[in-house]
Tab-separated table of C-alpha atoms in Angstrom:
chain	number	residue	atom	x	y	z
A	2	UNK	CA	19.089	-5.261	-7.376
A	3	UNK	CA	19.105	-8.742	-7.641
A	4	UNK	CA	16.273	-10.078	-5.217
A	5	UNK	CA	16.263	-14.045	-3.966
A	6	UNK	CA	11.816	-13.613	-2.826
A	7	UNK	CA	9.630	-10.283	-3.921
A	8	UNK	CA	5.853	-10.353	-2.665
A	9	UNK	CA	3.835	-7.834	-3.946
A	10	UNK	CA	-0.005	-8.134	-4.812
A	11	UNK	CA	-0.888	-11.572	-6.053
A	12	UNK	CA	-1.382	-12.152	-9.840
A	13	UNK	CA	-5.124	-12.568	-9.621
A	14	UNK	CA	-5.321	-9.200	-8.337
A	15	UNK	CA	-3.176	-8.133	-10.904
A	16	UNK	CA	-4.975	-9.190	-13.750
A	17	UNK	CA	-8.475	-8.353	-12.208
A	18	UNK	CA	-6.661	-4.776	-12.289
A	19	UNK	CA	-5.300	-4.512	-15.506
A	20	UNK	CA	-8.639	-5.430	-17.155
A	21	UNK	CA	-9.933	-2.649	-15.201
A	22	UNK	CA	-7.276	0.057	-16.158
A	23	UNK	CA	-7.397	-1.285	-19.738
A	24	UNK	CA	-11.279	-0.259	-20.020
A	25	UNK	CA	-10.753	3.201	-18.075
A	26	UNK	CA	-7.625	4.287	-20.566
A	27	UNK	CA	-9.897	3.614	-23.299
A	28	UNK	CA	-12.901	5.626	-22.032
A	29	UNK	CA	-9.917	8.252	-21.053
A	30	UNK	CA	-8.894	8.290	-24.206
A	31	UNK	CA	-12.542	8.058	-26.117
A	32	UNK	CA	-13.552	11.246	-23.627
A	33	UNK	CA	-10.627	13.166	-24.870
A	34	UNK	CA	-11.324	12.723	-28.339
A	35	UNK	CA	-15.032	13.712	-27.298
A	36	UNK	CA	-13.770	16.954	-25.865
A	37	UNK	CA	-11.547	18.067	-28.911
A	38	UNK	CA	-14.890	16.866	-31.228
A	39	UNK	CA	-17.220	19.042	-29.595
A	40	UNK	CA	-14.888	21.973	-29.533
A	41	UNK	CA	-14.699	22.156	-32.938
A	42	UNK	CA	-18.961	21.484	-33.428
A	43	UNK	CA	-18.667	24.405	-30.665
A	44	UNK	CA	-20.785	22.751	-27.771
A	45	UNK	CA	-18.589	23.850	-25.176
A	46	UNK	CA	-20.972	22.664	-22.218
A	47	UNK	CA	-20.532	19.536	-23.430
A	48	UNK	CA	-16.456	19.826	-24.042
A	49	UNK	CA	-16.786	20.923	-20.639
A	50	UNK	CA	-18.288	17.588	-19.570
A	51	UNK	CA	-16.259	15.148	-21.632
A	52	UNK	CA	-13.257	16.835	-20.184
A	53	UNK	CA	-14.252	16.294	-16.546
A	54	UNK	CA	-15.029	12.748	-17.486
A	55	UNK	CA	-11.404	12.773	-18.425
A	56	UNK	CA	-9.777	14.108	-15.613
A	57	UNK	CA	-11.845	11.793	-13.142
A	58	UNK	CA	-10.709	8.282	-15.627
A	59	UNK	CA	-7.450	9.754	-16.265
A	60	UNK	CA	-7.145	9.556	-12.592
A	61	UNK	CA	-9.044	6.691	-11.246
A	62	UNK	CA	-6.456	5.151	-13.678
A	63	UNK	CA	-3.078	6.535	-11.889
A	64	UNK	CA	-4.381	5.683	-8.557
A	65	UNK	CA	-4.968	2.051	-9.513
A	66	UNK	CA	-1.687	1.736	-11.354
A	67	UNK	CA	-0.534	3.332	-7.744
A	68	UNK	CA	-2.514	0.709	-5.564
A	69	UNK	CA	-1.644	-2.505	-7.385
A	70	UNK	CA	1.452	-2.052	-8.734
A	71	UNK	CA	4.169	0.288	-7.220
A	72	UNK	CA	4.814	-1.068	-3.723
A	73	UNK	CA	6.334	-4.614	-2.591
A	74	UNK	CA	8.775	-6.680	-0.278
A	75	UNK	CA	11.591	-8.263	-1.314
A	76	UNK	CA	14.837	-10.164	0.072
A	77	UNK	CA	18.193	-10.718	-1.106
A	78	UNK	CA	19.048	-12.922	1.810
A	79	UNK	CA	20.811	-10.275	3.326
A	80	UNK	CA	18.656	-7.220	3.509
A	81	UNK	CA	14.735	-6.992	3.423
A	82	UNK	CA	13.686	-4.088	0.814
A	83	UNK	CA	10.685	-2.292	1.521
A	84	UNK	CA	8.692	0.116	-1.501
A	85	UNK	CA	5.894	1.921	-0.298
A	86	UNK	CA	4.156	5.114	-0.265
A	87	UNK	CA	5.853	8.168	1.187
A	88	UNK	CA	2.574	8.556	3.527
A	89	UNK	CA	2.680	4.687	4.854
A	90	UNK	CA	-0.528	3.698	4.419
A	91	UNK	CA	-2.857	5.161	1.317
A	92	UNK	CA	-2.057	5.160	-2.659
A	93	UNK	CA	-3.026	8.695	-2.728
A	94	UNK	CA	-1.769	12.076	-1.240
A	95	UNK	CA	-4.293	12.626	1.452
A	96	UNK	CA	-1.218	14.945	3.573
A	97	UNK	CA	-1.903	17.425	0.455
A	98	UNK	CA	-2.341	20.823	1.418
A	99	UNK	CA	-5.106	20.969	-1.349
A	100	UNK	CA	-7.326	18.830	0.756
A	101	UNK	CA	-9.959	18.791	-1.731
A	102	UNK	CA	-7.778	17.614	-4.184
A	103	UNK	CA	-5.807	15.033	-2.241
A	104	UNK	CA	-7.554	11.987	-3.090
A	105	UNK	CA	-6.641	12.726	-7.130
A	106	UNK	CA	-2.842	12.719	-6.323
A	107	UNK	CA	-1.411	9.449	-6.257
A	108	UNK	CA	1.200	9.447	-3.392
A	109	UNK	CA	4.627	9.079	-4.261
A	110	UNK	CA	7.005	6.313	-3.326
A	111	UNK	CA	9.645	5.493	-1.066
A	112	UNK	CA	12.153	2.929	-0.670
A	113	UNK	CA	14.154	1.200	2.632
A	114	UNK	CA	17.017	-1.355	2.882
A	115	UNK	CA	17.307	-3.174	6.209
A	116	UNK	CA	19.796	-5.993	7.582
A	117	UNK	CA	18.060	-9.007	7.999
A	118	UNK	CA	20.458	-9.412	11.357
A	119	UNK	CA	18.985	-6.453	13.005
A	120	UNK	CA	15.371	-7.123	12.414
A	121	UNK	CA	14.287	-7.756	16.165
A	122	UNK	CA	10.587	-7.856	15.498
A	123	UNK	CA	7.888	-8.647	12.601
A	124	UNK	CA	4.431	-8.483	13.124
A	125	UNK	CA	1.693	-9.002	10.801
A	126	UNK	CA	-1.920	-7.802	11.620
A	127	UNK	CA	-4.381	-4.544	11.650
A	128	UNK	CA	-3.295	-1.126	12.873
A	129	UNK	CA	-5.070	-2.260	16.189
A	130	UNK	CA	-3.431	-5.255	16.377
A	131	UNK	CA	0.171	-3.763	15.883
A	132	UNK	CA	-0.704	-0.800	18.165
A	133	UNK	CA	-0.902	-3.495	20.787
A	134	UNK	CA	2.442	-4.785	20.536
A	135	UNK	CA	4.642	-1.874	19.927
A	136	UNK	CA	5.340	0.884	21.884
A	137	UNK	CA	2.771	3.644	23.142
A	138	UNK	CA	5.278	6.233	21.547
A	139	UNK	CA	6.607	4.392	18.603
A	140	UNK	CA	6.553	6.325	15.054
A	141	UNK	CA	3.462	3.543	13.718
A	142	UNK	CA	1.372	4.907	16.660
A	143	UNK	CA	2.064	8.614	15.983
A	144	UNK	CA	1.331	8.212	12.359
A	145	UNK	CA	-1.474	5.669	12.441
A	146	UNK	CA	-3.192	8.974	15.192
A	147	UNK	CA	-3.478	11.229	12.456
A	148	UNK	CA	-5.865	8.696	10.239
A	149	UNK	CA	-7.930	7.714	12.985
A	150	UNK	CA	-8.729	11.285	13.667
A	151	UNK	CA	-9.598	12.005	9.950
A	152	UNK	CA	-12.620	12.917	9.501
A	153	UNK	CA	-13.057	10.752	6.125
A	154	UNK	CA	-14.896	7.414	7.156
A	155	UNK	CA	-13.787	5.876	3.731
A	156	UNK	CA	-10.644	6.281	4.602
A	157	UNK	CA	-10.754	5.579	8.318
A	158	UNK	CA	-12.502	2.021	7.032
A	159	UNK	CA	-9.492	1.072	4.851
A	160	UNK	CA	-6.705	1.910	7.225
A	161	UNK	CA	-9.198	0.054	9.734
A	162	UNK	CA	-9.068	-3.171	7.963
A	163	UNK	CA	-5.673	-3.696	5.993
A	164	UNK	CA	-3.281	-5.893	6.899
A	165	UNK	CA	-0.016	-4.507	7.680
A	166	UNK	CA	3.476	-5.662	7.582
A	167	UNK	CA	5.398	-4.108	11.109
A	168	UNK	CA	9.243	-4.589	11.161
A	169	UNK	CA	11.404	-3.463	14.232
A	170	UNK	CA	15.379	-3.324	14.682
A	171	UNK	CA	17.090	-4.274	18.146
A	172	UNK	CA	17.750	-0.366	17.808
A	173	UNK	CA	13.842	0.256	18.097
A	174	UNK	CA	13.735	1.590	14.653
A	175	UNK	CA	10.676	0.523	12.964
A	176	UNK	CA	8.978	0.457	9.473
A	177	UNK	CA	5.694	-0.285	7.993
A	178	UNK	CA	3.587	-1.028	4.866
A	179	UNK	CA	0.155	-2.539	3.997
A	180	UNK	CA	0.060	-5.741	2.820
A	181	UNK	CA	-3.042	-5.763	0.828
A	182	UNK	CA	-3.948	-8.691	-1.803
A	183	UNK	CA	-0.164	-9.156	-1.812
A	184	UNK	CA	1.086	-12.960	-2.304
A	185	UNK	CA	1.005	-14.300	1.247
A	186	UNK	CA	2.986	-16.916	-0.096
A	187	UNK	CA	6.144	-15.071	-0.981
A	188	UNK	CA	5.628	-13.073	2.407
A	189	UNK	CA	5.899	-15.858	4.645
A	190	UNK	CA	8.845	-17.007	2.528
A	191	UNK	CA	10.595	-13.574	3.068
A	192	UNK	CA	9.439	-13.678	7.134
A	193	UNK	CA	10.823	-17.387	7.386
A	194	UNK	CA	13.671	-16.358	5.596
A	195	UNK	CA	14.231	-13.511	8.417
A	196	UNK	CA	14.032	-15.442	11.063
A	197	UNK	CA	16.512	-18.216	9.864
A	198	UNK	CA	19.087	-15.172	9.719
A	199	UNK	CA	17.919	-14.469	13.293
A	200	UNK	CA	16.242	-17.344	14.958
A	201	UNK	CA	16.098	-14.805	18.544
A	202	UNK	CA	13.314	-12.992	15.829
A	203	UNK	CA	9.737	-12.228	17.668
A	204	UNK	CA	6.903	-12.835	14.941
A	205	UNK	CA	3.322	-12.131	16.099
A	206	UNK	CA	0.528	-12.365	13.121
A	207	UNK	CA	-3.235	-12.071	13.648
A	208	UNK	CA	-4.146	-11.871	10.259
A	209	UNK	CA	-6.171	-15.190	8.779
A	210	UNK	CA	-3.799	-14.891	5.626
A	211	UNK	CA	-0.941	-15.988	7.188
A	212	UNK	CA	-1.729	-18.959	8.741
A	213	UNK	CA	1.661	-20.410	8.975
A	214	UNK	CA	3.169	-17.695	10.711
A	215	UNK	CA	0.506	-18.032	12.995
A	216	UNK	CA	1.273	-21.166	14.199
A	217	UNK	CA	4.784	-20.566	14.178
A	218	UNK	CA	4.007	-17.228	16.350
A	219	UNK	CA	2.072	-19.675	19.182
């Protein structure tokens, strides 16, 4: 697929992240050999340890890989392609029946192709702020229910706060993502680009990032 604009997270983030997975792999890595060393010593309380230190960097590791790298935007000029999570909002597989588990999964991905001529709406803003403009029975509203009643305030908090990219056809069919740390740049070139398909095209944005769109939003 030969894209014109991708935005995804913005380079700084990027790199911040890859130092960070770097160091984890290694300790991953350095426990594992730890685990197989004290096997053979026999100190199986602490092969017991070293492997748990494993799982949890082993982990932490897939979920960041998960957060920073796997979803994006992108535009051919005719279509906007979205990649995100199969759950919408969260890196990891909080819908897990294993609910103690579900924050160790990392959520798989999905993918969507949409006309830029039928995209009616785009907003760009906080759950809140997109639960305002869109209708009282729309899918983001029914979805966006089932986190606010979760009883996990971490994860209440980071729904609470992310910005989120809201797209809506002239058929009312809608689809969303978080923006997070992604290259606001190469998102308002991929909104502008939208809306010069379809100058009728209703932008709203609330979020400080965009500032552009803002004003063009007024």
């Amino acid at each position: 697929m030969a894209s014109s604009v991708k935005a995804c997270t913005n380079s700084r983030y990027r790199k911040t992240n890859i130092v960070i997975i770097t160091i984890l792999s290694l300790l991953s890595c350095f426990a594992l050999v730890m685990v197989i060393y004290n096997l053979i010593k026999g100190s199986y309380l602490f092969s017991i340890a070293w492997f748990i230190a494993t799982i949890l960097a082993s982990t932490y590791v897939l979920i960041r890989i998960n957060t920073v790298f796997a979803t994006y935007i992108s535009t051919d000029r005719m279509n906007l392609f979205m990649k995100n999570w199969n759950n919408d909002f969260l890196p990891y597989d909080y819908d897990n029946k294993v609910k103690i588990l579900s924050e160790f999964i990392p959520a798989k991905t999905k993918f969507v192709e949409i006309p830029l001529n039928e995209i009616s709406t785009v907003l760009i803003g906080t759950k809140n702020f997109i639960k305002r403009n869109v209708a009282p029975d729309s899918d983001f509203v029914k979805n966006i229910r089932v986190l606010e009643k979760s009883k996990d305030f971490y994860k209440k908090k980071t729904v609470s706060s992310m910005d989120i990219l809201y797209v809506e056809t002239f058929e009312k069919e809608c689809y969303y993502m978080p923006i997070v740390k992604f290259d606001t740049r190469n998102v308002t070139k991929i909104v502008q680009i939208i809306q010069r398909i379809n100058p009728e095209l209703l932008i709203r944005v609330s979020s400080r990032e965009y500032r552009t769109l803002r004003m063009a939003s007024k």
